[in-house]
């Protein structure tokens, strides 16, 4: 890494201009091409997917998008002449609009069921063609809301009319401002606060533009951009901070700027590359799940991490060269100039005292920290995956207003009806389908069931089942399983009829079930991967084993946080995050990958410094204490920055991103302060020299990767000084 650092230092202005030019070129590309974000398929081998495919084969409109128009009249019924005339005219215009397949009106002869029993609420369903465009849907929205007045309130919801909240740019910027304040407070130098943020913002900016262009090549959801920014800002600032902190230490020890940059990149820079690599591997490991929406998010986030690491090891050295010794505060520059440098140990302070306390009481402190971690992770046992619905949106949203009006007038299940696709090739099958409708009406949890009669020659029918509970309710999920396991098999028995439970609610439930089944194996694979990487990095079996277990515990804390806030609802209202509900299905999978990478980051930075000291002295207790003392401050500051960045996304207006923000902010804080600053050093003190034990055969078989870089004056830093000296005397 030293040659790269020296080259970037010598050509510092050119490097900065290249990054600025890259940013401008990508911006021009996005300005010309735009983006093509969209949602990829979830799973093709589920009951709901079969239902969708069957309906699509039978009728484009049955499988196309649909939306609901809901209205109420103040102080009167919806059949009041003025309201009926206004809405009938609007619905006729919508029926003739391009992209619309059909409109079912409550004012039609057979539309009485679309008016609530109290007469105060009515709805119309708009079915769109399979290839309807966003512009055509927007035109229908305008037609639908045109009659609205002081007495006539109209709201829209449903798949076609769903409007996702726009990300809150102010909340995002607040995370960056807080990160700057934390850095300024910790280091008392403006450039120390500014450089990591500048590096991270440029890295995230280039990655965001790259992801937009990449969306034309692969399927990426619009959430990918926000998620990438969340991860990129957090790791980007941290990676740059670790290098800047090492550079400051070198300058304080009396090195020149160029020499210090080279050594910083050859030590902390190596750790940054290794840490970034682990995050990328963990993210790309999600591709093994073969789930469209997760594949896109993983690729987008991995691209972001790669570019932030690249910025940290190229742009940052150039910027450090441009500002020279001003990375130190004025008092530090005066002190260094007067004393010719000072020893890093002289400024350890608080963290040196804490490291000594952990060394003196490893059993007590380790046990207390583990108990706290177990308590924080305990709610994970009740984790329930699913999908939030419009009931979780702010009350000012038209989707939420329509949701509430429908729930009030027709019952909560109307907001998420189940769509049963019925394949009935023969007359006996059609008769069986009729008996199924009758049986469904008697099932607990079913508010109503209805089906349009099959026409001559038609072999695929649709049965609409309205649950008594909301789409995100656990009882609705139980009803879906009851229909598939008991009710439908009984109706199919003795016939050739096939029935599949579909619709948005069932599709979300299937997606959650698929991911929940894969989650335990994915966690084990990630833990095994972490064990292998740390074994190669630190030539040890014990440290990787402890790290793998603690990584799982850290992930448990992340899950526990989102369960308490979003599933139990504690504090969700105060944060403006909507009502309690299930956790979005793909959030835990992504949290596993992200937290694995972030946990590995702190483990690498902490243990690599301990490994460096062990290679110098061969004294394990001394190495653990010094490594903790000298990395404690920067790890604590880095964690605080991540908490600020992740926490700011909680207020961004998107429930999914808020779940990421809460889980990652809590987990990072706990991981850095409890796991890395208490549990890891405590266990390493208790294990002594066993920390660094590796069987000779395995040592020879594994590739040699020096995360901490070559130790000064030592040709084989993997073996401690005392061990080499003893071996030399024996000969």
XYZ file of C-alpha atoms in Angstrom:
731
model
C 0.000 0.000 0.000
C 2.983 2.344 0.522
C 3.688 2.808 -3.233
C 0.045 3.737 -3.811
C 0.142 6.219 -0.947
C 3.356 7.838 -2.176
C 2.003 8.093 -5.726
C -1.250 9.724 -4.531
C 0.777 12.098 -2.364
C 3.082 13.134 -5.210
C 0.182 13.595 -7.659
C -2.289 14.863 -5.083
C -3.847 17.610 -7.180
C -4.299 15.285 -10.155
C -5.965 12.647 -7.948
C -8.441 15.184 -6.572
C -9.231 16.424 -10.081
C -9.776 12.850 -11.311
C -12.347 12.241 -8.570
C -14.101 15.525 -9.291
C -14.067 14.714 -13.018
C -15.497 11.249 -12.346
C -18.284 12.764 -10.275
C -19.147 15.256 -13.019
C -19.008 12.615 -15.777
C -21.315 10.265 -13.901
C -23.638 13.166 -13.156
C -23.809 13.995 -16.848
C -24.558 10.357 -17.634
C -27.420 10.261 -15.151
C -28.706 13.581 -16.466
C -28.888 12.094 -19.946
C -30.098 8.563 -19.145
C -31.912 8.975 -15.831
C -32.567 5.834 -13.816
C -34.656 2.700 -14.279
C -35.432 1.594 -10.745
C -38.028 -1.144 -10.394
C -38.883 -4.121 -8.232
C -37.626 -7.549 -9.270
C -39.487 -10.816 -8.680
C -39.519 -12.320 -5.206
C -40.071 -16.054 -5.431
C -41.458 -18.001 -8.382
C -42.226 -21.212 -6.484
C -44.964 -20.142 -4.067
C -48.719 -20.562 -3.993
C -49.292 -16.855 -4.565
C -46.875 -16.795 -7.520
C -48.801 -19.687 -9.119
C -52.053 -17.803 -8.560
C -50.671 -14.688 -10.241
C -49.351 -16.689 -13.192
C -52.686 -18.486 -13.621
C -54.667 -15.250 -13.542
C -52.257 -13.632 -15.960
C -52.735 -16.448 -18.442
C -56.504 -16.183 -18.134
C -56.847 -12.413 -18.242
C -54.386 -9.543 -18.430
C -56.660 -7.371 -16.330
C -56.955 -9.951 -13.544
C -53.231 -9.977 -13.020
C -52.610 -6.281 -13.721
C -52.384 -3.498 -11.170
C -55.516 -2.309 -9.461
C -56.439 0.615 -7.260
C -59.292 1.727 -5.085
C -61.091 5.071 -4.987
C -62.803 5.712 -1.645
C -65.097 8.593 -0.769
C -67.286 9.907 2.016
C -69.823 12.746 2.166
C -69.880 15.021 5.206
C -73.149 14.659 7.122
C -74.860 12.626 4.393
C -74.851 9.281 2.612
C -72.835 8.635 -0.537
C -76.071 8.049 -2.476
C -76.976 11.702 -2.018
C -77.758 13.005 -5.563
C -74.968 15.571 -5.756
C -72.266 13.125 -4.649
C -73.617 10.309 -6.832
C -73.717 12.514 -9.914
C -70.187 13.860 -9.363
C -68.628 10.456 -8.729
C -70.512 8.702 -11.520
C -69.183 11.221 -14.009
C -65.626 10.804 -12.696
C -65.853 7.007 -12.888
C -67.121 7.159 -16.471
C -64.154 9.336 -17.421
C -61.809 6.876 -15.723
C -63.358 3.909 -17.544
C -62.597 5.602 -20.867
C -59.054 6.603 -19.869
C -56.095 4.863 -21.574
C -54.570 1.979 -19.628
C -57.779 1.185 -17.725
C -59.208 -2.310 -18.174
C -62.379 -1.928 -16.099
C -64.082 0.070 -13.350
C -66.541 -1.372 -10.832
C -68.843 1.350 -9.530
C -70.956 1.238 -6.358
C -73.686 3.019 -8.302
C -74.059 0.144 -10.798
C -77.067 -2.171 -10.363
C -74.899 -4.856 -8.760
C -72.655 -2.449 -6.816
C -74.584 -2.205 -3.544
C -71.899 -4.255 -1.752
C -69.441 -1.421 -2.409
C -71.404 0.911 -0.137
C -70.980 0.515 3.606
C -73.951 -0.551 5.714
C -74.261 2.913 7.241
C -74.205 4.458 3.757
C -71.375 6.864 4.625
C -68.560 5.218 2.674
C -68.283 3.894 -0.865
C -65.481 2.672 -3.065
C -64.807 1.887 -6.700
C -62.159 -0.504 -7.999
C -60.063 0.388 -11.024
C -58.321 -2.477 -12.848
C -55.469 -1.477 -15.146
C -54.018 -3.193 -18.185
C -50.893 -5.289 -17.689
C -48.700 -2.755 -19.520
C -50.138 0.425 -17.989
C -47.666 3.301 -17.657
C -47.047 5.529 -14.642
C -48.280 8.513 -16.608
C -51.602 6.804 -17.324
C -52.018 5.969 -13.636
C -51.286 9.599 -12.694
C -53.970 10.723 -15.159
C -56.489 8.410 -13.472
C -55.534 9.879 -10.085
C -56.314 13.360 -11.374
C -59.694 12.246 -12.716
C -60.526 10.449 -9.478
C -59.843 13.416 -7.194
C -61.320 16.091 -9.501
C -64.815 16.103 -7.854
C -63.411 16.611 -4.326
C -64.990 19.467 -2.360
C -65.521 20.586 1.217
C -68.364 18.089 1.612
C -66.969 15.285 -0.588
C -63.727 13.722 0.626
C -61.886 11.391 -1.797
C -58.817 9.246 -1.101
C -56.916 6.594 -3.048
C -55.139 3.392 -2.123
C -54.325 -0.028 -3.505
C -51.339 -1.368 -5.400
C -51.612 1.014 -8.352
C -52.169 4.134 -6.252
C -49.540 3.487 -3.583
C -47.287 6.496 -3.067
C -44.042 5.875 -1.204
C -42.892 8.757 1.008
C -40.025 10.788 -0.411
C -36.738 10.530 1.525
C -36.221 13.423 3.940
C -33.104 15.240 2.725
C -33.004 17.375 5.882
C -32.839 14.287 8.109
C -30.084 12.802 5.939
C -28.040 16.010 6.090
C -28.501 16.118 9.852
C -26.528 12.884 10.176
C -23.588 14.441 8.343
C -23.749 17.588 10.493
C -23.796 15.526 13.683
C -20.850 13.461 12.433
C -18.885 16.675 11.845
C -19.705 17.927 15.347
C -18.622 14.621 16.923
C -15.307 14.651 15.057
C -14.667 18.291 15.890
C -15.410 17.712 19.569
C -13.235 14.588 19.735
C -10.151 15.875 17.908
C -10.386 19.681 18.208
C -9.203 20.096 14.597
C -11.421 21.268 11.733
C -9.615 19.261 9.055
C -9.895 16.042 11.082
C -13.640 16.634 11.163
C -13.905 17.667 7.526
C -11.670 15.175 5.686
C -13.552 11.934 6.576
C -16.851 13.573 5.651
C -15.531 14.994 2.364
C -14.092 11.595 1.434
C -17.282 9.736 2.355
C -19.603 12.197 0.582
C -17.591 12.019 -2.654
C -17.451 8.222 -2.406
C -21.203 7.978 -1.787
C -21.940 10.558 -4.496
C -20.051 8.626 -7.162
C -21.609 5.363 -6.018
C -25.144 6.809 -6.071
C -24.686 8.001 -9.647
C -23.130 4.648 -10.581
C -26.083 2.768 -9.080
C -28.517 4.955 -11.064
C -26.754 4.035 -14.298
C -26.495 0.401 -13.189
C -30.285 0.281 -12.790
C -30.507 0.234 -16.602
C -28.539 -3.030 -16.648
C -29.889 -4.958 -13.642
C -33.100 -4.726 -11.634
C -32.654 -2.373 -8.672
C -35.420 -1.108 -6.389
C -35.673 2.596 -5.563
C -34.824 1.729 -1.942
C -31.329 0.705 -3.100
C -30.185 4.314 -3.405
C -31.215 5.291 0.127
C -29.842 2.081 1.608
C -26.540 2.601 -0.207
C -26.286 6.144 1.146
C -26.985 4.901 4.668
C -24.237 2.282 4.509
C -21.814 4.358 2.459
C -21.860 7.393 4.726
C -21.403 5.259 7.821
C -18.516 3.113 6.624
C -17.017 5.854 4.446
C -16.589 8.288 7.331
C -15.290 5.517 9.585
C -12.765 4.177 7.071
C -11.372 7.646 6.421
C -11.275 8.360 10.150
C -9.158 5.278 10.902
C -6.571 6.363 8.320
C -6.609 10.007 9.444
C -6.227 8.964 13.070
C -3.168 6.820 12.249
C -1.734 9.675 10.177
C -2.128 12.056 13.126
C -0.383 9.617 15.433
C 2.525 9.333 13.012
C 2.842 13.112 12.712
C 2.765 13.459 16.486
C 5.568 10.892 16.650
C 7.731 13.162 14.456
C 7.254 11.736 10.945
C 7.095 13.917 7.848
C 3.761 14.252 6.015
C 4.755 12.037 3.075
C 6.295 9.353 5.284
C 3.292 9.397 7.577
C 0.786 9.015 4.722
C 2.715 6.037 3.355
C 2.870 4.308 6.726
C -0.781 5.103 7.541
C -1.974 3.526 4.322
C 0.317 0.538 4.830
C -1.185 -0.125 8.283
C -4.666 1.344 8.768
C -5.158 1.441 4.994
C -4.631 -2.308 4.806
C -7.169 -2.792 7.578
C -9.635 -0.556 5.719
C -9.272 -2.604 2.524
C -9.687 -5.860 4.439
C -12.679 -4.524 6.361
C -14.307 -3.221 3.183
C -13.695 -6.553 1.502
C -15.511 -8.385 4.290
C -18.518 -6.063 3.935
C -18.607 -6.598 0.159
C -18.313 -10.378 0.527
C -21.127 -10.413 3.087
C -23.360 -8.297 0.852
C -22.677 -10.332 -2.271
C -23.259 -13.486 -0.227
C -26.934 -12.523 -0.329
C -26.976 -13.403 -4.019
C -27.054 -17.048 -2.949
C -30.606 -16.446 -1.694
C -31.662 -15.767 -5.309
C -34.335 -13.212 -4.395
C -34.702 -10.404 -6.926
C -35.221 -7.397 -4.660
C -32.443 -8.498 -2.281
C -30.033 -9.190 -5.142
C -30.413 -5.624 -6.366
C -29.990 -4.082 -2.921
C -26.928 -6.226 -2.207
C -25.238 -5.277 -5.488
C -26.025 -1.597 -5.032
C -24.709 -1.559 -1.463
C -21.578 -3.498 -2.475
C -20.825 -0.956 -5.232
C -21.147 1.808 -2.649
C -18.713 0.138 -0.242
C -16.162 -0.497 -3.019
C -16.171 3.149 -4.092
C -15.971 4.475 -0.515
C -12.948 2.223 0.135
C -11.375 3.394 -3.131
C -11.912 7.008 -2.068
C -10.344 6.301 1.338
C -7.126 4.842 -0.135
C -6.675 7.268 -3.051
C -8.565 10.528 -2.558
C -7.871 10.775 1.169
C -4.046 10.482 0.862
C -4.162 13.203 -1.789
C -6.223 15.466 0.477
C -3.897 14.764 3.408
C -0.978 15.806 1.226
C -2.722 19.043 0.237
C -3.422 20.193 3.809
C -0.080 19.008 5.214
C 0.388 19.317 9.003
C -2.891 21.213 9.417
C -4.546 17.860 10.154
C -3.213 18.529 13.667
C -4.646 21.227 15.892
C -2.573 24.373 16.447
C -1.575 23.304 19.946
C -0.517 19.875 18.653
C 1.554 21.449 15.878
C 3.317 23.743 18.381
C 3.936 20.876 20.787
C 5.247 18.574 18.065
C 7.535 21.253 16.671
C 8.941 21.983 20.117
C 9.511 18.401 21.265
C 10.319 16.637 17.992
C 7.397 14.283 18.360
C 5.815 12.451 21.262
C 4.990 8.870 22.054
C 1.433 7.695 21.328
C 1.182 6.156 24.792
C 1.515 9.616 26.368
C -1.925 10.585 25.085
C -3.877 7.393 25.723
C -5.674 8.866 28.760
C -9.194 7.654 29.426
C -9.036 4.625 27.168
C -5.739 3.462 28.674
C -7.339 3.557 32.130
C -10.368 1.657 30.846
C -8.127 -0.959 29.197
C -6.314 -1.440 32.511
C -9.642 -1.858 34.316
C -10.775 -4.524 31.835
C -7.427 -6.277 32.280
C -7.784 -6.245 36.076
C -11.426 -7.448 36.160
C -12.066 -9.445 32.964
C -14.476 -12.001 34.479
C -16.853 -9.542 36.138
C -16.947 -6.989 33.317
C -17.202 -9.674 30.639
C -20.082 -11.433 32.417
C -22.037 -8.192 32.940
C -21.587 -7.160 29.305
C -22.716 -10.574 28.040
C -25.811 -10.436 30.277
C -26.756 -7.026 28.879
C -26.241 -8.261 25.314
C -28.405 -11.332 25.924
C -31.202 -9.155 27.339
C -31.087 -6.810 24.340
C -31.161 -9.734 21.898
C -33.977 -11.607 23.695
C -36.892 -9.959 21.773
C -35.476 -11.544 18.598
C -37.166 -14.791 19.628
C -40.547 -13.219 18.761
C -39.449 -11.797 15.396
C -42.293 -11.884 12.855
C -41.668 -11.051 9.217
C -44.271 -9.633 6.898
C -45.099 -6.368 5.169
C -46.429 -3.127 6.541
C -49.517 -1.687 4.896
C -51.075 1.730 4.423
C -52.091 1.743 8.086
C -48.453 2.474 8.919
C -48.333 5.657 6.823
C -48.765 9.197 8.223
C -52.388 10.279 8.627
C -51.827 13.042 6.043
C -51.214 10.461 3.296
C -54.094 9.787 0.882
C -53.284 6.073 1.088
C -53.656 6.134 4.880
C -56.907 8.122 4.676
C -58.403 5.654 2.211
C -57.211 2.761 4.376
C -58.908 4.212 7.460
C -62.152 4.970 5.622
C -62.351 1.433 4.230
C -61.530 -0.136 7.611
C -64.197 2.003 9.275
C -66.882 1.328 6.691
C -66.222 -2.268 5.612
C -63.817 -3.789 8.128
C -59.994 -3.983 8.217
C -59.836 -7.041 5.955
C -61.151 -5.052 3.000
C -57.733 -3.419 2.792
C -56.110 -6.732 1.898
C -58.490 -9.261 0.315
C -57.201 -12.679 -0.657
C -57.516 -13.597 -4.322
C -58.085 -17.307 -4.969
C -57.277 -18.444 -8.489
C -59.488 -21.420 -9.330
C -58.609 -23.782 -12.181
C -61.850 -25.604 -13.023
C -61.666 -27.388 -16.386
C -64.887 -29.419 -16.046
C -68.495 -28.967 -14.993
C -67.906 -30.941 -11.787
C -64.998 -28.643 -10.972
C -67.162 -25.567 -11.439
C -69.726 -27.038 -9.075
C -66.936 -27.729 -6.572
C -65.841 -24.097 -6.887
C -69.350 -22.987 -5.946
C -69.318 -25.248 -2.889
C -65.914 -23.807 -1.936
C -67.364 -20.277 -1.889
C -70.101 -21.464 0.449
C -67.575 -23.228 2.695
C -65.333 -20.169 2.824
C -68.139 -18.044 4.274
C -68.226 -20.341 7.305
C -64.470 -20.247 8.005
C -63.343 -18.411 11.132
C -61.561 -15.223 10.157
C -63.458 -14.773 6.853
C -65.722 -11.723 6.667
C -67.051 -12.512 3.189
C -66.365 -14.605 0.111
C -67.664 -14.055 -3.403
C -67.013 -15.205 -6.956
C -68.156 -14.149 -10.387
C -69.831 -17.000 -12.285
C -67.648 -18.702 -14.875
C -68.693 -18.077 -18.452
C -68.969 -20.796 -21.071
C -65.510 -21.991 -22.066
C -63.862 -20.186 -19.148
C -61.711 -22.539 -17.037
C -60.111 -20.083 -14.593
C -62.159 -18.241 -12.005
C -61.499 -15.829 -9.177
C -62.785 -16.023 -5.625
C -62.373 -12.936 -3.460
C -62.025 -13.612 0.263
C -62.127 -10.713 2.722
C -60.537 -11.499 6.104
C -61.869 -10.051 9.339
C -58.396 -8.760 10.198
C -55.953 -6.328 8.573
C -53.410 -7.420 5.939
C -50.437 -7.227 8.330
C -52.186 -9.028 11.186
C -50.825 -12.365 12.380
C -54.410 -13.670 12.301
C -54.569 -12.998 8.543
C -51.392 -15.012 8.059
C -52.954 -17.839 10.082
C -56.041 -17.679 7.875
C -53.926 -18.062 4.717
C -52.268 -21.181 6.109
C -55.646 -22.546 7.260
C -57.108 -22.141 3.769
C -54.139 -23.856 2.134
C -53.779 -26.666 4.646
C -57.407 -27.554 5.407
C -60.211 -25.733 3.592
C -58.951 -25.859 -0.005
C -57.639 -29.485 0.076
C -61.041 -30.601 1.357
C -62.792 -28.802 -1.525
C -60.338 -30.183 -4.115
C -60.708 -33.775 -2.922
C -62.228 -36.012 -5.587
C -62.065 -33.349 -8.305
C -59.513 -32.036 -10.792
C -60.018 -28.490 -9.510
C -56.884 -26.618 -8.381
C -57.048 -23.559 -6.162
C -54.172 -21.195 -5.331
C -54.305 -18.426 -2.733
C -52.876 -15.213 -4.161
C -53.173 -11.454 -3.968
C -50.836 -8.887 -2.428
C -51.457 -10.027 1.146
C -50.748 -13.684 0.383
C -47.737 -12.763 -1.736
C -46.238 -10.775 1.140
C -46.866 -13.664 3.511
C -45.184 -16.137 1.140
C -42.196 -13.846 0.705
C -41.816 -13.603 4.478
C -42.035 -17.389 4.866
C -39.384 -17.986 2.201
C -36.939 -15.546 3.771
C -37.617 -16.720 7.323
C -36.744 -20.233 6.247
C -33.450 -19.084 4.715
C -32.436 -16.707 7.520
C -30.907 -19.263 9.981
C -28.775 -20.907 7.283
C -27.661 -17.516 5.995
C -26.568 -16.477 9.502
C -24.562 -19.694 9.898
C -22.915 -19.196 6.495
C -22.008 -15.623 7.411
C -20.585 -16.746 10.759
C -18.492 -19.434 9.049
C -17.245 -16.901 6.519
C -16.239 -14.542 9.309
C -14.386 -17.347 11.067
C -12.417 -18.172 7.913
C -11.489 -14.553 7.157
C -10.327 -13.827 10.700
C -8.344 -17.083 10.812
C -6.431 -16.029 7.703
C -5.976 -12.479 8.986
C -4.814 -13.190 12.550
C -3.363 -16.731 12.349
C -5.572 -17.834 15.225
C -8.479 -20.176 15.888
C -9.739 -18.744 19.162
C -10.108 -15.117 18.032
C -12.194 -16.063 14.942
C -14.367 -18.429 16.989
C -15.101 -15.741 19.570
C -15.647 -13.199 16.806
C -18.156 -15.425 14.989
C -20.223 -15.990 18.129
C -20.137 -12.316 19.073
C -21.123 -11.311 15.543
C -24.244 -13.447 15.861
C -24.971 -11.825 19.226
C -24.527 -8.379 17.657
C -27.000 -9.316 14.911
C -29.402 -10.504 17.625
C -29.219 -7.066 19.251
C -30.072 -5.458 15.893
C -33.108 -7.719 15.503
C -34.153 -7.114 19.108
C -34.148 -3.347 18.540
C -36.478 -3.433 15.521
C -38.785 -5.958 17.200
C -39.224 -3.680 20.231
C -39.745 -0.491 18.215
C -41.620 -1.679 15.122
C -43.259 -4.967 16.118
C -44.097 -4.124 19.740
C -44.570 -0.444 18.909
C -42.585 1.019 21.822
C -41.616 4.553 20.781
C -42.763 4.119 17.178
C -45.473 6.748 17.555
C -43.104 9.307 19.056
C -40.695 8.772 16.165
C -43.475 9.087 13.592
C -42.941 5.499 12.412
C -46.579 4.385 12.298
C -48.380 1.672 14.209
C -46.914 -1.622 15.410
C -46.655 -4.324 12.774
C -44.425 -7.037 11.324
C -40.853 -6.401 10.256
C -40.355 -5.959 6.507
C -39.347 -9.348 5.158
C -36.017 -8.452 3.576
C -34.762 -6.188 6.383
C -33.277 -8.961 8.600
C -31.397 -10.516 5.666
C -29.767 -7.205 4.782
C -29.101 -6.385 8.437
C -27.253 -9.713 8.782
C -24.975 -8.876 5.871
C -24.392 -5.275 6.902
C -23.841 -5.947 10.613
C -21.499 -8.817 9.814
C -19.372 -6.420 7.825
C -19.497 -3.627 10.396
C -18.729 -5.999 13.282
C -15.797 -7.372 11.326
C -14.599 -3.800 10.776
C -14.267 -3.100 14.481
C -12.835 -6.543 15.147
C -10.187 -6.027 12.459
C -9.183 -2.554 13.659
C -9.051 -3.652 17.301
C -7.313 -7.026 16.948
C -4.940 -5.932 14.178
C -3.460 -3.368 16.583
C -3.225 -6.060 19.267
C -1.597 -8.404 16.729
C 0.913 -5.729 15.823
C 1.879 -5.314 19.494
C 1.999 -9.091 20.010
C 4.411 -9.363 17.088
C 6.646 -6.775 18.788
C 6.623 -8.155 22.342
C 5.148 -11.658 22.523
C 3.292 -10.537 25.686
C -0.409 -11.269 25.157
C -1.763 -9.287 28.136
C 0.340 -6.276 27.188
C -0.691 -6.559 23.536
C -4.400 -6.730 24.382
C -4.203 -3.780 26.774
C -2.194 -1.552 24.411
C -4.318 -2.486 21.398
C -7.505 -1.617 23.260
C -6.065 1.606 24.694
C -4.814 2.921 21.361
C -7.908 2.023 19.311
C -10.555 2.697 21.968
C -11.015 6.376 21.205
C -11.194 6.041 17.446
C -13.565 3.044 17.635
C -15.830 4.939 20.058
C -15.811 8.038 17.825
C -16.388 5.912 14.713
C -19.319 4.162 16.374
C -20.791 7.481 17.485
C -20.578 8.749 13.921
C -22.323 5.649 12.598
C -25.049 6.025 15.222
C -25.544 9.654 14.109
C -25.683 8.717 10.425
C -27.896 5.658 10.877
C -30.069 7.430 13.446
C -30.754 10.311 11.071
C -32.308 7.863 8.596
C -34.909 6.918 11.221
C -36.616 10.243 10.538
C -36.377 9.975 6.745
C -40.091 9.223 6.222
C -39.669 5.644 4.900
C -40.587 2.810 7.266
C -38.215 0.306 5.647
C -35.237 2.661 5.911
C -36.271 3.573 9.456
C -36.068 -0.129 10.367
C -32.527 -0.235 9.004
C -31.662 2.960 10.864
C -32.922 1.768 14.255
C -31.429 -1.715 14.023
C -28.015 -0.588 12.784
C -27.712 2.409 15.121
C -28.460 0.346 18.232
C -26.364 -2.622 17.131
C -23.330 -0.507 16.202
C -23.389 1.324 19.530
C -23.651 -1.919 21.485
C -21.127 -3.732 19.296
C -18.451 -1.048 19.629
C -18.875 -0.157 23.287
C -19.807 -3.491 24.856
C -18.481 -6.192 22.546
C -15.238 -4.655 21.257
C -14.357 -2.568 24.320
C -15.400 -5.059 27.019
C -16.192 -8.617 25.939
C -13.434 -9.154 23.359
C -10.519 -7.819 25.470
C -11.880 -9.528 28.602
C -11.985 -12.924 26.886
C -8.573 -12.376 25.340
C -7.080 -11.552 28.744
C -8.559 -14.759 30.129
C -7.224 -16.860 27.238
C -3.679 -15.428 27.223
C -1.282 -16.908 24.669
C -4.002 -19.285 23.443
C -5.413 -16.287 21.537
C -2.632 -16.609 18.989
C -2.427 -20.396 18.696
C -2.728 -21.987 15.254
C -1.732 -25.567 14.345
C 1.434 -25.605 12.229
C -0.142 -27.627 9.418
C -3.030 -25.189 9.170
C -0.587 -22.271 9.355
C 1.303 -23.628 6.357
C -1.897 -24.349 4.417
C -3.500 -20.933 4.866
C -2.430 -17.953 2.723
C -0.491 -15.255 4.571
C -2.374 -11.959 4.686
C -0.937 -9.218 6.884
C -3.832 -6.946 7.837
C -1.677 -4.779 10.103
C 1.164 -4.491 7.572
C 4.827 -5.333 8.100
C 6.106 -4.606 11.582
C 9.074 -2.238 11.658
C 12.356 -4.143 11.574
C 10.654 -7.548 11.400
C 10.601 -9.734 8.332
C 7.999 -12.198 9.662
C 5.482 -10.262 11.728
C 3.251 -13.311 12.173
C 5.661 -14.676 14.811
C 6.281 -12.631 17.976
C 9.718 -11.249 18.766
C 10.354 -13.441 21.789
C 9.409 -16.581 19.860
C 11.832 -15.711 17.046
C 14.635 -14.820 19.469
C 14.214 -18.137 21.319
C 14.252 -20.042 18.034
C 17.459 -18.222 17.049
C 19.231 -19.088 20.322
C 18.278 -22.747 19.941
C 20.286 -22.871 16.732
